[in-house]
Each structure stands twice: as C-alpha cells, then as structure tokens.
PDB file of N, CA and C in Angstrom:
ATOM      1  N   MET A1278       0.470   1.501   6.271  1.00  0.00           N
ATOM      2  CA  MET A1278       1.105   2.901   5.140  1.00  0.00           C
ATOM      3  C   MET A1278       0.087   2.486   3.810  1.00  0.00           C
ATOM      4  N   PRO A1279      -0.594   3.216   3.286  1.00  0.00           N
ATOM      5  CA  PRO A1279      -1.121   3.111   2.018  1.00  0.00           C
ATOM      6  C   PRO A1279      -0.187   2.650   0.926  1.00  0.00           C
ATOM      7  N   HIS A1280      -0.684   1.627   0.211  1.00  0.00           N
ATOM      8  CA  HIS A1280      -0.014   0.969  -1.031  1.00  0.00           C
ATOM      9  C   HIS A1280      -1.002   0.738  -1.950  1.00  0.00           C
ATOM     10  N   ASP A1281      -0.212   0.810  -3.220  1.00  0.00           N
ATOM     11  CA  ASP A1281      -0.853   0.285  -4.531  1.00  0.00           C
ATOM     12  C   ASP A1281      -0.075  -0.894  -5.171  1.00  0.00           C
ATOM     13  N   VAL A1282      -0.864  -2.071  -5.287  1.00  0.00           N
ATOM     14  CA  VAL A1282      -0.060  -3.442  -6.190  1.00  0.00           C
ATOM     15  C   VAL A1282       0.012  -2.939  -7.228  1.00  0.00           C
ATOM     16  N   VAL A1283       1.067  -3.019  -7.690  1.00  0.00           N
ATOM     17  CA  VAL A1283       1.463  -3.066  -9.214  1.00  0.00           C
ATOM     18  C   VAL A1283       0.924  -4.290  -9.934  1.00  0.00           C
ATOM     19  N   THR A1284       1.911  -5.290  -9.632  1.00  0.00           N
ATOM     20  CA  THR A1284       1.920  -6.655 -10.439  1.00  0.00           C
ATOM     21  C   THR A1284       2.406  -7.339  -8.966  1.00  0.00           C
ATOM     22  N   ALA A1285       1.538  -8.353  -9.141  1.00  0.00           N
ATOM     23  CA  ALA A1285       2.433  -9.757  -8.571  1.00  0.00           C
ATOM     24  C   ALA A1285       2.199 -11.406  -9.463  1.00  0.00           C
ATOM     25  N   SER A1286       3.049 -11.992  -8.928  1.00  0.00           N
ATOM     26  CA  SER A1286       3.320 -12.927  -9.827  1.00  0.00           C
ATOM     27  C   SER A1286       3.468 -14.432  -8.951  1.00  0.00           C
ATOM     28  N   LEU A1287       3.738 -15.495  -9.270  1.00  0.00           N
ATOM     29  CA  LEU A1287       4.236 -16.752  -8.708  1.00  0.00           C
ATOM     30  C   LEU A1287       4.860 -17.285  -9.630  1.00  0.00           C
ATOM     31  N   ASN A1288       6.272 -17.956  -9.072  1.00  0.00           N
ATOM     32  CA  ASN A1288       7.159 -18.660  -9.873  1.00  0.00           C
ATOM     33  C   ASN A1288       6.818 -19.909  -9.324  1.00  0.00           C
ATOM     34  N   ALA A1289       6.452 -20.292 -10.824  1.00  0.00           N
ATOM     35  CA  ALA A1289       6.116 -21.778 -10.853  1.00  0.00           C
ATOM     36  C   ALA A1289       6.650 -23.084 -10.322  1.00  0.00           C
ATOM     37  N   ARG A1290       8.042 -22.621 -10.512  1.00  0.00           N
ATOM     38  CA  ARG A1290       9.135 -23.919 -10.599  1.00  0.00           C
ATOM     39  C   ARG A1290       9.551 -23.782  -8.696  1.00  0.00           C
ATOM     40  N   ASP A1291       9.463 -22.322  -8.180  1.00  0.00           N
ATOM     41  CA  ASP A1291       9.841 -22.652  -6.908  1.00  0.00           C
ATOM     42  C   ASP A1291       8.907 -22.097  -5.983  1.00  0.00           C
ATOM     43  N   LYS A1292       7.786 -21.956  -6.530  1.00  0.00           N
ATOM     44  CA  LYS A1292       6.230 -21.470  -5.650  1.00  0.00           C
ATOM     45  C   LYS A1292       6.774 -20.549  -4.693  1.00  0.00           C
ATOM     46  N   SER A1293       7.456 -19.484  -5.503  1.00  0.00           N
ATOM     47  CA  SER A1293       7.838 -18.091  -4.801  1.00  0.00           C
ATOM     48  C   SER A1293       6.944 -17.023  -5.316  1.00  0.00           C
ATOM     49  N   GLY A1294       6.480 -16.202  -4.420  1.00  0.00           N
ATOM     50  CA  GLY A1294       5.980 -14.982  -5.183  1.00  0.00           C
ATOM     51  C   GLY A1294       6.868 -13.961  -5.412  1.00  0.00           C
ATOM     52  N   ARG A1295       6.253 -12.456  -6.279  1.00  0.00           N
ATOM     53  CA  ARG A1295       7.010 -11.332  -6.353  1.00  0.00           C
ATOM     54  C   ARG A1295       6.233 -10.556  -6.653  1.00  0.00           C
ATOM     55  N   ILE A1296       6.200  -9.258  -5.465  1.00  0.00           N
ATOM     56  CA  ILE A1296       5.426  -8.510  -5.539  1.00  0.00           C
ATOM     57  C   ILE A1296       5.800  -6.849  -5.874  1.00  0.00           C
ATOM     58  N   ASP A1297       5.292  -6.306  -6.707  1.00  0.00           N
ATOM     59  CA  ASP A1297       5.964  -4.917  -7.244  1.00  0.00           C
ATOM     60  C   ASP A1297       4.674  -4.115  -6.526  1.00  0.00           C
ATOM     61  N   VAL A1298       5.204  -3.229  -5.445  1.00  0.00           N
ATOM     62  CA  VAL A1298       4.079  -2.340  -4.811  1.00  0.00           C
ATOM     63  C   VAL A1298       4.734  -0.657  -4.758  1.00  0.00           C
ATOM     64  N   ARG A1299       3.502   0.036  -4.995  1.00  0.00           N
ATOM     65  CA  ARG A1299       3.908   1.180  -4.615  1.00  0.00           C
ATOM     66  C   ARG A1299       3.587   1.827  -3.527  1.00  0.00           C
ATOM     67  N   PHE A1300       4.903   2.275  -2.427  1.00  0.00           N
ATOM     68  CA  PHE A1300       4.420   2.912  -1.256  1.00  0.00           C
ATOM     69  C   PHE A1300       4.527   4.962  -1.518  1.00  0.00           C
ATOM     70  N   GLY A1301       3.650   5.387  -1.435  1.00  0.00           N
ATOM     71  CA  GLY A1301       3.739   6.868  -1.617  1.00  0.00           C
ATOM     72  C   GLY A1301       4.283   7.158  -2.863  1.00  0.00           C
ATOM     73  N   ALA A1302       5.636   7.643  -2.981  1.00  0.00           N
ATOM     74  CA  ALA A1302       5.967   7.851  -4.174  1.00  0.00           C
ATOM     75  C   ALA A1302       7.041   6.842  -4.742  1.00  0.00           C
ATOM     76  N   GLY A1303       7.252   6.067  -3.560  1.00  0.00           N
ATOM     77  CA  GLY A1303       8.460   5.244  -4.216  1.00  0.00           C
ATOM     78  C   GLY A1303       7.630   3.862  -4.405  1.00  0.00           C
ATOM     79  N   MET A1304       8.536   3.179  -5.485  1.00  0.00           N
ATOM     80  CA  MET A1304       8.233   1.576  -5.435  1.00  0.00           C
ATOM     81  C   MET A1304       9.164   0.857  -4.914  1.00  0.00           C
ATOM     82  N   LYS A1305       8.225  -0.639  -4.804  1.00  0.00           N
ATOM     83  CA  LYS A1305       9.190  -1.445  -4.057  1.00  0.00           C
ATOM     84  C   LYS A1305       8.883  -2.487  -4.607  1.00  0.00           C
ATOM     85  N   THR A1306       9.619  -3.538  -4.917  1.00  0.00           N
ATOM     86  CA  THR A1306       9.569  -4.756  -4.897  1.00  0.00           C
ATOM     87  C   THR A1306      10.124  -5.942  -4.354  1.00  0.00           C
ATOM     88  N   PHE A1307       9.409  -6.667  -3.813  1.00  0.00           N
ATOM     89  CA  PHE A1307       9.764  -7.680  -2.680  1.00  0.00           C
ATOM     90  C   PHE A1307       9.546  -9.392  -3.158  1.00  0.00           C
ATOM     91  N   GLY A1308       9.902 -10.104  -2.810  1.00  0.00           N
ATOM     92  CA  GLY A1308       9.683 -11.839  -2.595  1.00  0.00           C
ATOM     93  C   GLY A1308       8.894 -12.100  -1.663  1.00  0.00           C
ATOM     94  N   VAL A1309       8.255 -13.055  -1.249  1.00  0.00           N
ATOM     95  CA  VAL A1309       7.402 -14.005  -0.840  1.00  0.00           C
ATOM     96  C   VAL A1309       7.982 -15.640  -1.132  1.00  0.00           C
ATOM     97  N   SER A1310       8.577 -15.696   0.034  1.00  0.00           N
ATOM     98  CA  SER A1310       9.264 -17.301  -0.089  1.00  0.00           C
ATOM     99  C   SER A1310       7.992 -18.295   0.119  1.00  0.00           C
ATOM    100  N   ARG A1311       8.287 -19.513  -0.265  1.00  0.00           N
ATOM    101  CA  ARG A1311       7.279 -20.371  -0.636  1.00  0.00           C
ATOM    102  C   ARG A1311       6.704 -20.882   0.916  1.00  0.00           C
ATOM    103  N   ARG A1312       7.643 -20.759   1.777  1.00  0.00           N
ATOM    104  CA  ARG A1312       7.565 -21.067   3.183  1.00  0.00           C
ATOM    105  C   ARG A1312       6.843 -20.312   3.894  1.00  0.00           C
ATOM    106  N   ALA A1313       6.776 -18.783   3.450  1.00  0.00           N
ATOM    107  CA  ALA A1313       5.786 -17.654   3.855  1.00  0.00           C
ATOM    108  C   ALA A1313       4.249 -17.791   3.312  1.00  0.00           C
ATOM    109  N   LEU A1314       4.232 -18.449   2.171  1.00  0.00           N
ATOM    110  CA  LEU A1314       2.986 -18.534   1.569  1.00  0.00           C
ATOM    111  C   LEU A1314       2.380 -19.700   2.285  1.00  0.00           C
ATOM    112  N   LEU A1315       3.023 -20.937   2.823  1.00  0.00           N
ATOM    113  CA  LEU A1315       2.933 -21.913   3.248  1.00  0.00           C
ATOM    114  C   LEU A1315       1.763 -21.631   4.727  1.00  0.00           C
ATOM    115  N   SER A1316       2.497 -20.468   5.358  1.00  0.00           N
ATOM    116  CA  SER A1316       2.508 -20.075   6.990  1.00  0.00           C
ATOM    117  C   SER A1316       1.862 -19.214   6.771  1.00  0.00           C
ATOM    118  N   ILE A1317       0.993 -18.391   5.684  1.00  0.00           N
ATOM    119  CA  ILE A1317      -0.091 -17.557   5.878  1.00  0.00           C
ATOM    120  C   ILE A1317      -1.217 -17.718   6.340  1.00  0.00           C
ATOM    121  N   ALA A1318      -1.664 -19.144   5.733  1.00  0.00           N
ATOM    122  CA  ALA A1318      -3.135 -19.532   6.395  1.00  0.00           C
ATOM    123  C   ALA A1318      -3.350 -21.058   6.101  1.00  0.00           C
ATOM    124  N   SER A1319      -4.050 -21.896   6.635  1.00  0.00           N
ATOM    125  CA  SER A1319      -4.398 -22.717   6.515  1.00  0.00           C
ATOM    126  C   SER A1319      -5.369 -23.107   5.984  1.00  0.00           C
ATOM    127  N   PRO A1320      -5.574 -24.295   5.157  1.00  0.00           N
ATOM    128  CA  PRO A1320      -4.274 -25.283   4.894  1.00  0.00           C
ATOM    129  C   PRO A1320      -3.600 -24.451   4.245  1.00  0.00           C
ATOM    130  N   PRO A1321      -2.445 -24.932   4.154  1.00  0.00           N
ATOM    131  CA  PRO A1321      -1.060 -24.708   3.599  1.00  0.00           C
ATOM    132  C   PRO A1321      -1.036 -24.846   2.223  1.00  0.00           C
ATOM    133  N   ARG A1322      -0.919 -23.790   1.437  1.00  0.00           N
ATOM    134  CA  ARG A1322      -0.709 -23.630   0.180  1.00  0.00           C
ATOM    135  C   ARG A1322      -0.013 -22.699  -0.545  1.00  0.00           C
ATOM    136  N   ALA A1323       1.234 -23.573  -1.575  1.00  0.00           N
ATOM    137  CA  ALA A1323       1.613 -22.215  -2.042  1.00  0.00           C
ATOM    138  C   ALA A1323       1.466 -22.231  -3.463  1.00  0.00           C
ATOM    139  N   THR A1324       0.507 -21.242  -3.628  1.00  0.00           N
ATOM    140  CA  THR A1324      -0.481 -20.871  -4.802  1.00  0.00           C
ATOM    141  C   THR A1324      -0.381 -20.015  -5.041  1.00  0.00           C
ATOM    142  N   GLU A1325      -0.573 -19.244  -6.067  1.00  0.00           N
ATOM    143  CA  GLU A1325      -0.832 -17.647  -6.739  1.00  0.00           C
ATOM    144  C   GLU A1325      -2.096 -17.328  -6.043  1.00  0.00           C
ATOM    145  N   VAL A1326      -2.920 -17.978  -6.239  1.00  0.00           N
ATOM    146  CA  VAL A1326      -4.755 -17.633  -5.015  1.00  0.00           C
ATOM    147  C   VAL A1326      -4.322 -17.397  -3.841  1.00  0.00           C
ATOM    148  N   ARG A1327      -3.398 -18.134  -3.086  1.00  0.00           N
ATOM    149  CA  ARG A1327      -3.079 -17.992  -1.726  1.00  0.00           C
ATOM    150  C   ARG A1327      -2.052 -16.375  -2.065  1.00  0.00           C
ATOM    151  N   LEU A1328      -1.416 -16.587  -2.896  1.00  0.00           N
ATOM    152  CA  LEU A1328      -0.560 -15.368  -2.848  1.00  0.00           C
ATOM    153  C   LEU A1328      -1.421 -14.039  -2.781  1.00  0.00           C
ATOM    154  N   LEU A1329      -2.445 -14.134  -3.724  1.00  0.00           N
ATOM    155  CA  LEU A1329      -3.172 -13.223  -4.446  1.00  0.00           C
ATOM    156  C   LEU A1329      -4.328 -12.718  -3.095  1.00  0.00           C
ATOM    157  N   GLN A1330      -4.650 -13.939  -1.972  1.00  0.00           N
ATOM    158  CA  GLN A1330      -5.700 -13.641  -1.080  1.00  0.00           C
ATOM    159  C   GLN A1330      -5.280 -13.104  -0.174  1.00  0.00           C
ATOM    160  N   HIS A1331      -3.665 -12.921   0.218  1.00  0.00           N
ATOM    161  CA  HIS A1331      -3.273 -12.246   1.470  1.00  0.00           C
ATOM    162  C   HIS A1331      -2.104 -11.356   0.757  1.00  0.00           C
ATOM    163  N   ILE A1332      -2.132 -10.875  -0.165  1.00  0.00           N
ATOM    164  CA  ILE A1332      -1.170  -9.879  -0.606  1.00  0.00           C
ATOM    165  C   ILE A1332      -1.488  -8.553   0.118  1.00  0.00           C
ATOM    166  N   ASP A1333      -2.565  -8.197   0.774  1.00  0.00           N
ATOM    167  CA  ASP A1333      -2.384  -7.147   1.412  1.00  0.00           C
ATOM    168  C   ASP A1333      -1.643  -7.350   2.935  1.00  0.00           C
ATOM    169  N   ALA A1334      -1.323  -8.236   3.312  1.00  0.00           N
ATOM    170  CA  ALA A1334      -1.175  -8.637   4.419  1.00  0.00           C
ATOM    171  C   ALA A1334       0.587  -9.101   4.025  1.00  0.00           C
ATOM    172  N   PHE A1335       1.306  -9.501   3.033  1.00  0.00           N
ATOM    173  CA  PHE A1335       2.395  -9.500   2.436  1.00  0.00           C
ATOM    174  C   PHE A1335       2.888  -8.187   2.894  1.00  0.00           C
ATOM    175  N   CYS A1336       2.014  -7.024   2.031  1.00  0.00           N
ATOM    176  CA  CYS A1336       2.384  -5.596   1.805  1.00  0.00           C
ATOM    177  C   CYS A1336       2.871  -4.498   3.019  1.00  0.00           C
ATOM    178  N   GLU A1337       1.821  -5.482   4.302  1.00  0.00           N
ATOM    179  CA  GLU A1337       1.819  -4.656   5.537  1.00  0.00           C
ATOM    180  C   GLU A1337       3.135  -5.017   6.152  1.00  0.00           C
ATOM    181  N   ILE A1338       3.510  -6.348   5.825  1.00  0.00           N
ATOM    182  CA  ILE A1338       4.935  -7.035   6.372  1.00  0.00           C
ATOM    183  C   ILE A1338       5.920  -6.355   6.185  1.00  0.00           C
ATOM    184  N   VAL A1339       6.132  -5.642   4.527  1.00  0.00           N
ATOM    185  CA  VAL A1339       6.817  -5.334   4.141  1.00  0.00           C
ATOM    186  C   VAL A1339       7.329  -3.706   4.848  1.00  0.00           C
ATOM    187  N   ALA A1340       5.490  -3.271   4.756  1.00  0.00           N
ATOM    188  CA  ALA A1340       5.720  -1.606   5.109  1.00  0.00           C
ATOM    189  C   ALA A1340       5.684  -1.366   6.759  1.00  0.00           C
ATOM    190  N   SER A1341       5.748  -2.433   7.454  1.00  0.00           N
ATOM    191  CA  SER A1341       5.907  -1.979   8.953  1.00  0.00           C
ATOM    192  C   SER A1341       7.225  -2.643   9.460  1.00  0.00           C
ATOM    193  N   GLY A1342       8.032  -3.004   8.175  1.00  0.00           N
ATOM    194  CA  GLY A1342       9.479  -3.277   8.388  1.00  0.00           C
ATOM    195  C   GLY A1342      10.268  -4.469   9.084  1.00  0.00           C
ATOM    196  N   LEU A1343       8.950  -5.576   8.882  1.00  0.00           N
ATOM    197  CA  LEU A1343       9.071  -6.967   9.373  1.00  0.00           C
ATOM    198  C   LEU A1343       9.600  -8.085   8.707  1.00  0.00           C
ATOM    199  N   GLY A1344       9.753  -7.387   7.078  1.00  0.00           N
ATOM    200  CA  GLY A1344      10.455  -8.401   6.338  1.00  0.00           C
ATOM    201  C   GLY A1344      12.259  -8.533   6.338  1.00  0.00           C
ATOM    202  N   SER A1345      12.697  -9.546   5.885  1.00  0.00           N
ATOM    203  CA  SER A1345      13.818  -9.496   6.110  1.00  0.00           C
ATOM    204  C   SER A1345      14.735  -8.883   4.572  1.00  0.00           C
ATOM    205  N   LYS A1346      15.788  -8.118   5.295  1.00  0.00           N
ATOM    206  CA  LYS A1346      16.562  -7.860   4.193  1.00  0.00           C
ATOM    207  C   LYS A1346      17.558  -8.950   3.726  1.00  0.00           C
ATOM    208  N   ARG A1347      18.102  -9.247   2.394  1.00  0.00           N
ATOM    209  CA  ARG A1347      18.214 -10.166   1.498  1.00  0.00           C
ATOM    210  C   ARG A1347      19.385  -9.271   1.352  1.00  0.00           C
ATOM    211  N   SER A1348      20.691 -10.301   1.411  1.00  0.00           N
ATOM    212  CA  SER A1348      22.260  -9.962   1.227  1.00  0.00           C
ATOM    213  C   SER A1348      22.209  -8.932  -0.183  1.00  0.00           C
ATOM    214  N   GLY A1349      22.998  -7.952  -0.091  1.00  0.00           N
ATOM    215  CA  GLY A1349      23.006  -7.097  -1.609  1.00  0.00           C
ATOM    216  C   GLY A1349      22.205  -5.952  -0.975  1.00  0.00           C
ATOM    217  N   GLY A1350      21.466  -5.524  -0.032  1.00  0.00           N
ATOM    218  CA  GLY A1350      21.000  -3.824  -0.084  1.00  0.00           C
ATOM    219  C   GLY A1350      19.463  -4.181   0.148  1.00  0.00           C
ATOM    220  N   ASP A1351      19.128  -3.500  -0.775  1.00  0.00           N
ATOM    221  CA  ASP A1351      17.079  -2.848  -0.727  1.00  0.00           C
ATOM    222  C   ASP A1351      16.279  -4.474  -0.539  1.00  0.00           C
ATOM    223  N   VAL A1352      16.599  -5.201  -1.542  1.00  0.00           N
ATOM    224  CA  VAL A1352      15.943  -6.371  -1.609  1.00  0.00           C
ATOM    225  C   VAL A1352      14.821  -6.935  -0.369  1.00  0.00           C
ATOM    226  N   VAL A1353      13.779  -6.793  -0.166  1.00  0.00           N
ATOM    227  CA  VAL A1353      13.379  -7.413   1.008  1.00  0.00           C
ATOM    228  C   VAL A1353      12.446  -9.124   0.594  1.00  0.00           C
ATOM    229  N   LEU A1354      12.624  -9.882   1.267  1.00  0.00           N
ATOM    230  CA  LEU A1354      12.254 -11.172   1.439  1.00  0.00           C
ATOM    231  C   LEU A1354      11.382 -11.558   2.370  1.00  0.00           C
ATOM    232  N   VAL A1355       9.933 -11.851   2.255  1.00  0.00           N
ATOM    233  CA  VAL A1355       8.996 -12.219   3.070  1.00  0.00           C
ATOM    234  C   VAL A1355       9.350 -13.677   3.787  1.00  0.00           C
ATOM    235  N   THR A1356       9.448 -13.640   4.424  1.00  0.00           N
ATOM    236  CA  THR A1356       9.721 -15.244   4.946  1.00  0.00           C
ATOM    237  C   THR A1356       9.028 -15.781   5.769  1.00  0.00           C
ATOM    238  N   ALA A1357       8.731 -17.268   6.188  1.00  0.00           N
ATOM    239  CA  ALA A1357       7.816 -17.817   6.958  1.00  0.00           C
ATOM    240  C   ALA A1357       8.201 -16.876   8.774  1.00  0.00           C
ATOM    241  N   ASN A1358       9.566 -16.693   8.938  1.00  0.00           N
ATOM    242  CA  ASN A1358       9.406 -16.111  10.286  1.00  0.00           C
ATOM    243  C   ASN A1358       9.024 -14.914  10.444  1.00  0.00           C
ATOM    244  N   ASP A1359       9.006 -13.965   9.353  1.00  0.00           N
ATOM    245  CA  ASP A1359       8.842 -12.851   9.342  1.00  0.00           C
ATOM    246  C   ASP A1359       6.956 -12.960   9.287  1.00  0.00           C
ATOM    247  N   VAL A1360       6.288 -14.136   9.077  1.00  0.00           N
ATOM    248  CA  VAL A1360       4.695 -13.623   8.723  1.00  0.00           C
ATOM    249  C   VAL A1360       4.473 -14.116  10.241  1.00  0.00           C
ATOM    250  N   ARG A1361       5.527 -14.991  11.207  1.00  0.00           N
ATOM    251  CA  ARG A1361       5.157 -15.222  12.277  1.00  0.00           C
ATOM    252  C   ARG A1361       5.222 -13.900  13.168  1.00  0.00           C
ATOM    253  N   ARG A1362       6.068 -13.219  13.217  1.00  0.00           N
ATOM    254  CA  ARG A1362       6.509 -12.196  13.730  1.00  0.00           C
ATOM    255  C   ARG A1362       5.365 -10.827  13.373  1.00  0.00           C
ATOM    256  N   TRP A1363       4.893 -11.214  12.448  1.00  0.00           N
ATOM    257  CA  TRP A1363       3.580 -10.121  12.063  1.00  0.00           C
ATOM    258  C   TRP A1363       2.647 -10.421  12.682  1.00  0.00           C
ATOM    259  N   ARG A1364       2.182 -11.699  12.815  1.00  0.00           N
ATOM    260  CA  ARG A1364       1.139 -12.234  13.156  1.00  0.00           C
ATOM    261  C   ARG A1364       0.971 -12.242  14.790  1.00  0.00           C
ATOM    262  N   ARG A1365       2.045 -12.515  15.346  1.00  0.00           N
ATOM    263  CA  ARG A1365       2.318 -12.238  16.872  1.00  0.00           C
ATOM    264  C   ARG A1365       2.173 -10.839  17.655  1.00  0.00           C
ATOM    265  N   ALA A1366       2.766 -10.170  16.634  1.00  0.00           N
ATOM    266  CA  ALA A1366       2.529  -8.580  16.394  1.00  0.00           C
ATOM    267  C   ALA A1366       0.890  -8.072  16.268  1.00  0.00           C
ATOM    268  N   TRP A1367       0.466  -8.546  15.409  1.00  0.00           N
ATOM    269  CA  TRP A1367      -0.821  -8.276  14.959  1.00  0.00           C
ATOM    270  C   TRP A1367      -1.890  -8.919  16.212  1.00  0.00           C
ATOM    271  N   GLN A1368      -1.929  -9.821  16.890  1.00  0.00           N
ATOM    272  CA  GLN A1368      -2.494 -10.705  17.440  1.00  0.00           C
ATOM    273  C   GLN A1368      -2.451  -9.758  19.012  1.00  0.00           C
ATOM    274  N   SER A1369      -1.014  -9.376  19.407  1.00  0.00           N
ATOM    275  CA  SER A1369      -1.068  -8.536  20.674  1.00  0.00           C
ATOM    276  C   SER A1369      -1.190  -7.502  20.618  1.00  0.00           C
ATOM    277  N   SER A1370      -1.306  -6.815  19.660  1.00  0.00           N
ATOM    278  CA  SER A1370      -2.202  -5.428  19.170  1.00  0.00           C
ATOM    279  C   SER A1370      -3.767  -5.367  19.666  1.00  0.00           C
ATOM    280  N   GLU A1371      -4.144  -6.768  18.838  1.00  0.00           N
ATOM    281  CA  GLU A1371      -5.893  -7.214  19.280  1.00  0.00           C
ATOM    282  C   GLU A1371      -6.015  -7.365  21.200  1.00  0.00           C
ATOM    283  N   VAL A1372      -4.911  -7.908  21.518  1.00  0.00           N
ATOM    284  CA  VAL A1372      -5.329  -7.717  23.127  1.00  0.00           C
ATOM    285  C   VAL A1372      -4.985  -6.513  23.800  1.00  0.00           C
ATOM    286  N   ALA A1373      -4.397  -5.882  23.424  1.00  0.00           N
ATOM    287  CA  ALA A1373      -4.129  -4.555  23.794  1.00  0.00           C
ATOM    288  C   ALA A1373      -5.332  -3.306  23.710  1.00  0.00           C
ATOM    289  N   ALA A1374      -6.109  -3.972  22.618  1.00  0.00           N
ATOM    290  CA  ALA A1374      -7.168  -2.975  21.645  1.00  0.00           C
ATOM    291  C   ALA A1374      -8.492  -3.493  22.444  1.00  0.00           C
ATOM    292  N   GLY A1375      -8.584  -4.960  23.239  1.00  0.00           N
ATOM    293  CA  GLY A1375      -9.231  -5.287  23.968  1.00  0.00           C
ATOM    294  C   GLY A1375     -10.470  -5.776  23.027  1.00  0.00           C
ATOM    295  N   ILE A1376      -9.912  -6.390  21.722  1.00  0.00           N
ATOM    296  CA  ILE A1376     -10.789  -6.827  21.157  1.00  0.00           C
ATOM    297  C   ILE A1376     -11.191  -8.375  21.261  1.00  0.00           C
TER     298      ILE A1376
END
C-alpha cells in the first residue's frame, strides 16, 4: 500500500520509535518497540538511524495488518514478534515466486 512518512522520531529514553504515516487519505501514528528495532536487522541496534533505515519495512508491517494492536483501540505498536511474522511471510512469498 502506498504511503508517505510525515514524521519519524526515536524516544532516546526508552529507545522506541514513533512514526506518523499517511496511507491514502488517512493518517496513522504507530509505535516501534525497542525490541522490534533490535530484531529488524543485524547487528541489533535501537537507534534513530536503524529506525530510518527500515522505516519502509515498519510501514509495510502496519499496512499489511501484522502490527499488534495496543489495548485502547486504534494505536498500533510494531513489536519484535510482528517483525518475525512479517519476515516469515516475506520469505515464504519469495519461495513461492521462485526467487
């Protein structure tokens, strides 16, 4: 799904990210847990650079519905488990396509 990142920032205290994204006409704010940042690539790093390097992957996780809903409604938090599920889905689609 096409998206436009409006803002992205890292909370220096707890090393978690916040991303504001426009999906079509709607705006979505979601969080990225510290463990998700550590899980997205190797070596594990929970930095703003890592957040920005993999911002499209985090947006894809949310757009595909793999992000975990936080209690209280609409807020989505991308966790390490979400990253693992997304990676497995991505890898299995490569195998199915014969890549």
